[in-house]
XYZ file of C-alpha atoms in Angstrom:
525
model
C 131.912 21.835 30.721
C 133.082 24.879 33.027
C 130.774 27.282 30.681
C 127.543 24.678 30.245
C 127.658 24.738 34.581
C 127.806 28.410 34.418
C 124.505 28.936 32.613
C 123.005 26.074 34.270
C 123.544 28.182 37.682
C 122.547 31.727 35.935
C 119.237 30.093 35.045
C 118.525 28.149 38.337
C 119.061 32.076 40.154
C 116.982 33.596 37.282
C 113.891 31.138 37.726
C 111.052 32.289 39.749
C 108.630 29.458 39.588
C 110.793 26.437 41.185
C 111.051 25.865 45.128
C 113.351 28.108 47.130
C 116.342 26.009 48.460
C 118.436 28.151 50.022
C 117.140 30.935 52.155
C 115.788 30.850 55.952
C 112.883 28.838 57.101
C 109.267 30.021 56.566
C 107.413 30.752 59.555
C 104.844 28.555 58.870
C 107.141 26.012 58.908
C 109.401 27.040 62.183
C 105.767 26.971 64.022
C 105.321 23.646 63.122
C 108.683 22.560 64.338
C 108.208 24.270 67.733
C 104.909 22.763 68.189
C 105.959 19.214 67.465
C 109.307 19.844 69.798
C 107.482 20.611 72.821
C 105.137 18.057 72.192
C 107.767 15.502 71.763
C 109.275 16.797 75.491
C 105.904 16.891 77.275
C 105.416 13.142 75.856
C 108.972 12.291 77.218
C 108.858 13.838 80.595
C 105.561 11.967 81.142
C 107.110 8.888 80.138
C 109.921 8.932 82.298
C 107.833 9.791 85.560
C 105.684 6.913 84.862
C 108.370 4.538 84.760
C 111.017 6.144 86.972
C 114.077 5.182 84.329
C 116.925 6.964 84.660
C 117.935 9.625 82.740
C 120.258 9.500 79.565
C 122.893 12.016 78.368
C 121.239 12.348 75.412
C 117.707 11.889 73.412
C 117.617 11.738 70.129
C 113.791 12.196 68.594
C 113.132 12.072 65.078
C 110.383 13.766 63.121
C 109.348 14.339 59.544
C 108.229 17.844 58.834
C 106.862 17.669 55.037
C 109.761 16.475 53.951
C 112.369 18.187 55.725
C 115.744 17.153 56.926
C 115.840 14.869 60.184
C 116.467 17.040 63.429
C 118.156 15.917 65.980
C 117.822 17.414 69.839
C 120.105 17.521 72.007
C 118.562 17.513 75.923
C 120.467 18.605 79.280
C 118.691 16.839 82.011
C 119.188 19.649 84.938
C 118.058 22.477 82.562
C 114.495 20.681 81.654
C 112.119 24.092 81.985
C 108.912 23.293 84.567
C 110.190 19.719 85.433
C 111.852 18.292 87.927
C 114.248 15.925 87.338
C 113.066 11.993 88.616
C 115.672 11.098 90.381
C 115.825 14.341 92.471
C 114.218 13.945 96.186
C 110.958 15.898 96.533
C 111.675 16.508 100.750
C 110.310 20.016 101.449
C 113.033 22.368 102.696
C 112.997 23.243 106.242
C 111.002 26.170 107.039
C 109.480 26.805 103.521
C 106.701 24.408 102.986
C 105.041 24.168 106.445
C 105.291 27.586 107.235
C 106.950 27.532 110.252
C 109.060 30.883 111.786
C 112.073 30.947 112.768
C 112.647 29.618 116.504
C 113.118 33.066 118.430
C 111.587 35.511 116.598
C 113.251 37.213 113.405
C 115.056 36.403 110.207
C 118.627 37.836 109.244
C 117.533 39.048 106.169
C 114.238 40.603 107.211
C 114.200 43.221 108.711
C 112.136 43.217 111.970
C 109.748 46.189 112.774
C 109.742 45.898 116.431
C 113.567 46.476 116.630
C 113.927 49.326 114.193
C 113.662 52.740 115.072
C 111.739 54.357 112.366
C 112.048 58.051 113.094
C 116.199 57.673 113.455
C 116.283 55.886 110.379
C 114.037 58.614 108.547
C 116.123 61.366 109.759
C 118.871 59.415 109.085
C 117.590 59.494 105.198
C 116.292 62.728 104.719
C 119.346 64.673 106.508
C 121.163 66.462 104.405
C 124.662 67.996 105.771
C 126.204 69.050 101.778
C 125.848 72.886 102.922
C 127.090 72.652 106.517
C 130.384 73.716 107.450
C 132.936 71.380 109.274
C 132.533 72.945 112.672
C 128.442 72.728 112.411
C 129.049 68.924 111.568
C 131.169 68.671 114.603
C 128.948 70.219 116.719
C 125.928 68.511 115.443
C 127.600 64.793 115.585
C 128.810 65.957 119.418
C 125.163 67.338 120.468
C 123.669 63.824 118.642
C 126.354 62.058 120.776
C 125.151 63.202 124.096
C 121.445 62.992 123.304
C 121.500 59.659 121.975
C 124.430 58.132 124.288
C 126.399 56.940 121.055
C 127.026 58.007 117.220
C 124.090 58.124 114.963
C 126.019 58.062 112.136
C 127.238 54.159 113.432
C 123.328 53.049 113.669
C 121.706 51.491 111.285
C 118.376 52.224 109.299
C 116.973 48.667 109.664
C 117.240 46.241 112.654
C 117.480 42.432 112.726
C 117.150 40.200 115.838
C 119.375 37.220 114.358
C 122.679 37.716 113.355
C 124.185 35.247 110.759
C 124.438 31.595 112.487
C 128.180 31.209 114.031
C 130.467 28.495 112.660
C 130.481 25.286 114.798
C 133.285 25.328 117.686
C 136.772 24.924 116.376
C 136.109 25.531 112.891
C 138.539 27.344 110.610
C 137.683 29.009 107.072
C 140.703 27.804 104.916
C 140.331 30.865 103.117
C 140.713 33.064 106.073
C 143.842 31.044 106.903
C 145.137 31.539 103.477
C 144.500 35.410 102.881
C 145.226 36.708 106.100
C 148.388 34.596 107.130
C 150.681 37.538 105.690
C 148.764 40.646 106.658
C 146.930 41.730 110.341
C 143.686 43.274 109.922
C 143.593 47.060 111.151
C 140.639 46.248 112.996
C 142.813 43.778 115.051
C 145.703 45.899 115.015
C 144.054 48.869 116.348
C 142.259 46.488 119.319
C 145.386 45.027 120.578
C 147.667 46.170 123.119
C 149.337 44.732 125.904
C 147.642 44.288 129.527
C 149.851 43.086 132.220
C 148.511 39.968 134.145
C 150.700 40.766 137.239
C 150.488 43.430 139.081
C 153.165 45.940 139.538
C 153.180 46.247 143.188
C 151.756 44.344 146.190
C 151.237 46.636 149.324
C 150.411 45.037 152.831
C 147.088 46.591 153.786
C 146.616 44.846 157.834
C 143.409 44.721 159.428
C 141.370 46.627 156.849
C 137.964 46.375 157.672
C 136.035 43.741 155.422
C 132.699 45.191 155.341
C 131.144 45.733 151.612
C 129.351 49.089 152.382
C 132.465 51.280 153.137
C 134.528 53.034 151.117
C 138.183 53.165 152.573
C 140.829 53.536 149.522
C 141.045 57.008 147.415
C 144.019 58.224 145.614
C 144.122 62.003 145.175
C 145.166 64.662 142.453
C 148.201 65.471 144.594
C 149.425 61.823 143.936
C 148.755 60.312 147.521
C 146.770 57.360 148.250
C 144.799 57.365 151.896
C 144.070 54.328 152.946
C 141.896 53.640 156.266
C 143.281 50.279 157.962
C 140.982 49.452 161.021
C 141.309 52.795 163.309
C 144.411 54.473 161.109
C 144.544 56.388 158.059
C 147.774 56.379 156.054
C 149.072 58.022 153.357
C 151.447 56.282 150.362
C 153.433 58.922 148.137
C 153.187 57.344 145.129
C 155.615 59.437 143.664
C 158.294 58.698 146.380
C 156.950 55.561 148.193
C 156.660 57.139 151.371
C 153.941 56.252 154.112
C 152.732 58.387 156.956
C 150.070 58.050 159.482
C 147.957 60.996 159.389
C 145.303 59.592 162.315
C 144.216 57.385 164.535
C 140.699 56.537 166.577
C 140.645 55.394 170.127
C 138.921 52.867 171.750
C 136.703 50.427 168.796
C 136.137 53.546 166.899
C 137.277 52.445 163.021
C 137.408 54.659 159.800
C 134.105 54.242 157.542
C 135.416 56.389 154.472
C 137.569 58.391 152.747
C 137.499 61.245 150.345
C 140.207 63.609 148.986
C 139.101 67.191 147.802
C 139.075 67.954 143.778
C 142.091 70.177 144.311
C 144.184 70.288 147.393
C 145.758 68.423 150.337
C 142.271 68.343 152.056
C 141.115 64.854 153.180
C 137.267 64.192 154.532
C 137.270 61.389 157.010
C 133.974 59.274 157.861
C 133.885 58.101 161.456
C 131.561 55.130 163.277
C 129.914 58.195 165.891
C 128.287 59.472 162.857
C 130.648 62.756 162.436
C 133.020 63.729 159.348
C 136.229 65.531 160.068
C 138.115 67.573 157.334
C 142.210 66.926 157.609
C 144.571 69.408 156.133
C 147.293 66.360 155.229
C 150.050 68.629 153.881
C 150.106 70.074 157.845
C 149.138 66.629 159.317
C 146.190 68.811 161.387
C 142.633 68.654 161.893
C 140.603 71.322 160.437
C 137.485 70.592 161.688
C 134.627 68.126 162.877
C 130.923 68.478 161.404
C 127.903 66.296 162.585
C 124.673 65.646 161.603
C 124.032 62.135 161.271
C 122.800 59.861 164.289
C 124.948 56.676 162.335
C 128.102 55.750 160.791
C 129.273 57.904 157.657
C 130.646 55.075 154.902
C 129.905 57.106 151.910
C 131.819 60.867 151.109
C 131.719 62.773 147.674
C 132.961 66.232 146.711
C 131.465 69.058 144.617
C 133.794 72.398 145.078
C 133.006 73.536 148.225
C 130.281 71.086 149.167
C 130.757 67.923 150.993
C 128.217 65.582 150.730
C 127.879 62.418 153.286
C 126.250 59.495 153.318
C 125.059 57.297 156.780
C 123.601 53.993 157.683
C 120.462 55.721 158.716
C 119.704 56.295 155.095
C 120.116 59.858 155.529
C 122.411 62.263 152.729
C 123.709 65.673 154.126
C 125.522 68.588 152.149
C 127.857 70.653 154.094
C 129.237 73.693 153.203
C 133.083 73.350 154.507
C 133.399 77.214 154.659
C 130.763 78.006 157.055
C 130.053 77.860 160.760
C 126.608 76.426 160.169
C 127.777 73.818 157.917
C 124.566 71.975 156.873
C 123.062 73.536 153.618
C 120.517 70.732 152.959
C 119.515 66.988 153.920
C 117.921 64.182 151.871
C 115.738 61.405 152.640
C 115.770 59.233 149.514
C 116.794 55.910 150.813
C 115.433 53.411 153.818
C 118.916 51.720 154.543
C 122.252 52.473 154.865
C 123.902 54.831 151.339
C 126.823 53.393 150.689
C 127.575 54.817 147.108
C 127.915 58.242 146.643
C 129.765 60.115 143.388
C 129.250 63.598 141.829
C 129.501 64.027 138.208
C 132.623 65.667 136.930
C 130.227 68.681 135.674
C 128.793 68.971 139.104
C 125.068 68.546 137.818
C 124.294 65.600 138.949
C 124.674 63.702 142.297
C 124.065 59.361 142.077
C 123.378 57.819 145.748
C 123.352 54.134 146.075
C 121.722 52.479 148.905
C 121.595 48.817 150.771
C 117.615 49.209 149.361
C 118.700 48.154 146.145
C 117.979 52.008 145.063
C 119.638 54.314 142.693
C 118.523 57.822 142.716
C 119.749 60.430 140.651
C 119.849 64.177 142.107
C 119.981 67.870 140.154
C 122.089 69.884 141.432
C 120.270 73.658 142.072
C 120.991 76.414 139.985
C 124.094 78.248 140.248
C 125.292 76.306 143.611
C 126.683 73.107 144.467
C 124.048 71.275 146.373
C 121.022 69.094 144.814
C 117.678 70.215 145.261
C 115.288 67.722 147.611
C 113.521 65.559 145.072
C 115.069 63.276 143.176
C 115.102 63.461 139.435
C 115.416 59.529 138.319
C 114.654 56.899 140.890
C 115.915 53.366 139.617
C 115.185 50.373 141.185
C 116.343 47.754 138.620
C 119.201 46.125 140.678
C 118.300 43.058 142.979
C 120.908 44.181 146.006
C 123.087 46.763 147.086
C 124.021 49.498 144.829
C 127.481 50.367 145.568
C 129.634 50.740 142.570
C 129.243 54.191 141.011
C 131.090 55.973 138.253
C 130.414 58.670 136.026
C 131.460 58.638 132.290
C 134.576 61.133 131.547
C 133.672 61.575 128.170
C 130.299 61.023 128.065
C 128.831 62.824 130.886
C 125.388 61.740 130.827
C 126.396 57.941 131.368
C 126.488 56.738 134.936
C 127.632 53.188 135.612
C 126.317 51.381 138.419
C 126.866 47.845 139.981
C 124.655 45.373 142.084
C 125.609 43.086 145.357
C 125.529 39.445 145.576
C 122.074 38.954 144.486
C 122.354 41.495 141.231
C 125.687 40.993 139.945
C 124.957 43.235 137.346
C 126.966 46.049 135.477
C 124.090 48.800 134.116
C 124.606 51.787 132.044
C 122.136 54.862 132.574
C 121.548 57.806 130.489
C 120.822 60.712 132.696
C 119.444 62.862 129.498
C 116.692 59.633 129.160
C 116.743 58.460 132.365
C 116.635 55.005 130.810
C 119.184 52.080 131.107
C 121.440 52.161 128.132
C 122.931 48.625 128.217
C 123.064 46.249 131.350
C 125.737 43.418 131.472
C 125.754 39.863 133.954
C 129.081 39.488 135.292
C 128.572 36.322 137.504
C 129.768 38.018 141.221
C 129.477 40.608 143.192
C 130.274 44.344 141.853
C 132.641 45.803 144.307
C 133.788 48.437 142.796
C 133.765 50.670 139.172
C 136.274 53.148 137.238
C 136.380 54.375 133.838
C 139.796 54.578 132.181
C 140.369 58.222 130.934
C 143.136 56.725 128.509
C 140.815 54.421 126.826
C 137.408 53.915 126.225
C 137.268 50.936 129.084
C 135.629 50.568 132.354
C 137.337 48.153 134.847
C 135.031 46.471 137.447
C 136.458 44.808 141.016
C 134.505 41.720 142.196
C 134.140 39.231 144.725
C 133.050 35.414 145.316
C 133.791 33.612 143.258
C 136.650 34.499 141.390
C 137.923 37.801 143.410
C 138.994 39.422 140.226
C 139.214 42.885 138.096
C 137.634 42.724 134.382
C 138.253 45.499 131.983
C 135.285 45.886 129.631
C 135.375 47.955 126.181
C 132.697 50.621 125.913
C 129.995 50.960 124.548
C 129.653 47.124 123.428
C 130.486 45.990 127.404
C 132.879 43.089 125.387
C 135.338 41.827 127.881
C 138.963 42.588 127.181
C 140.700 40.580 129.655
C 140.258 39.466 133.177
C 142.759 40.139 136.169
C 143.371 37.911 138.773
C 145.533 37.405 141.839
C 143.469 38.582 145.105
C 142.603 35.213 147.317
C 139.381 37.005 148.828
C 137.061 39.645 147.015
C 138.169 43.193 146.239
C 136.547 45.739 148.438
C 137.683 48.902 146.754
C 139.399 50.205 143.348
C 140.996 53.866 142.994
C 142.646 55.036 140.219
C 146.017 57.334 139.925
C 145.667 60.774 138.266
C 147.284 60.084 135.244
C 145.125 56.934 134.807
C 147.590 54.559 134.050
C 147.543 52.344 137.524
C 144.130 51.091 139.345
C 144.921 50.044 142.900
C 142.769 47.292 143.969
C 142.355 46.567 148.041
C 140.919 42.906 148.812
C 139.758 41.369 152.018
C 142.925 39.347 151.861
C 144.489 42.463 153.190
C 146.731 43.030 150.291
C 147.058 46.278 148.244
C 147.507 45.594 143.815
C 148.797 48.065 141.743
C 147.644 47.362 137.914
C 149.206 49.188 135.064
C 146.402 48.113 132.722
C 146.188 51.703 130.930
C 149.217 52.917 130.279
C 149.155 55.245 127.439
C 150.689 54.006 124.110
C 153.861 56.525 123.444
C 153.092 56.180 119.522
C 149.588 56.910 119.778
C 150.294 60.001 122.193
C 152.733 61.661 120.183
C 150.104 61.445 117.097
C 147.543 63.078 119.345
C 149.507 65.831 120.455
C 150.218 66.590 116.414
C 147.020 66.080 115.946
C 145.112 67.829 118.626
C 142.411 70.688 118.097
C 140.143 72.163 120.402
C 136.751 70.915 120.809
C 133.802 72.681 119.717
C 131.978 72.216 122.741
C 134.881 74.806 124.276
C 134.182 77.004 121.910
C 131.546 80.067 123.049
C 128.610 79.814 120.841
C 126.698 83.253 119.994
């Protein structure tokens, strides 16, 4: 029988007249099957929408296609093309169907044209530093940071007005806890440092004049603190702790301002009579008295051998302490008392703040240490007296200013462009400002209502910590020569020393090994 079966199979293979029972389905037959399937799907979906019936897990429509076998089709309800499931809600998604914009403007996925700097973006796209030497690139980065006030390498090409929505208060991501419980991020490690919340030492300051417009404390490069208490001036040696009385004014006169020269033991003293005295503290001897003002001298600032004084009349005078005729020039840029005076560290600009809510920037004359008679910029953004002034030590073009009770703002100014780089509402009177030389931070002294000191992180101006302890407003701030300690003098007649900027010994050791000369200090040919 086996040979007959073999013969039959051989004959069926050689027979070309009969139908093909094995092989691929003809094209005309496949098209018919697909058209029947699509019509079946449409009819099924339309019947479902009319009847609102529930969806079954599988459907088995049958159709005979010219005597072909029965075809079984399994349908997945969630994958029906071009038709929504009847059981799903047809409620439109918010802010999609009605065309309303995001409240407040902006979208965290769509860049904002008004907040984008197109010139900077174009420059960052087309710039090419592949062929530049490392020294040239470092010089370009330093010049760009001085011009723009920040490193443009950290600025984005596209800007968004709205950030990602914040999580609800108290929300903790379980995945974050899972993946960060054994390892602290490097960013958190680098930003954390210990700041004592209690003062290192508290000194008595009896009879200190509670006047916002005076400047009664100054810490010199010789590590001696000069303090004016009423009609007396005391010298406290921070190294030895020794206290000496330098002078006492007779009668009802009191000291209005103090200022150490940049290098040396000479101290300038402003009085209520309008005169300015120059003292040699190493010999406890008065060298000279310089007149010129008709009202009390409440602010002082040195620039080499030029002593600049500001009075209650709004007048500013430059004195050359070497000359017999000491008055070099007089400035009239304020209508009320000048309560803030500060020369920039490079001696190129003088900032003056007054009780008339005005902040003036005066440029220095060429090859001189006094200013021109016309102000370069006049800022009127503050709504109260401008007493607190401080120049940034690592960015000479940045000036920080603080306003009084009606203003309460700290504003950062870029003198190269004449614009306000940042402004922060401190919620209290700003009495003093100091830049840290060890960290990129700023400390401010405040009055009502908390009478605290606040450390701010530059340039974002985020709050690092608050130092509390004074029971009355903080009138004056002074910093030690090494930049580690800040002195605060309050109207509660106490002087508090805060070690809030102490250097990290390990970081100092690393900086010494990696230190190299700056390209800005090298000569350019």
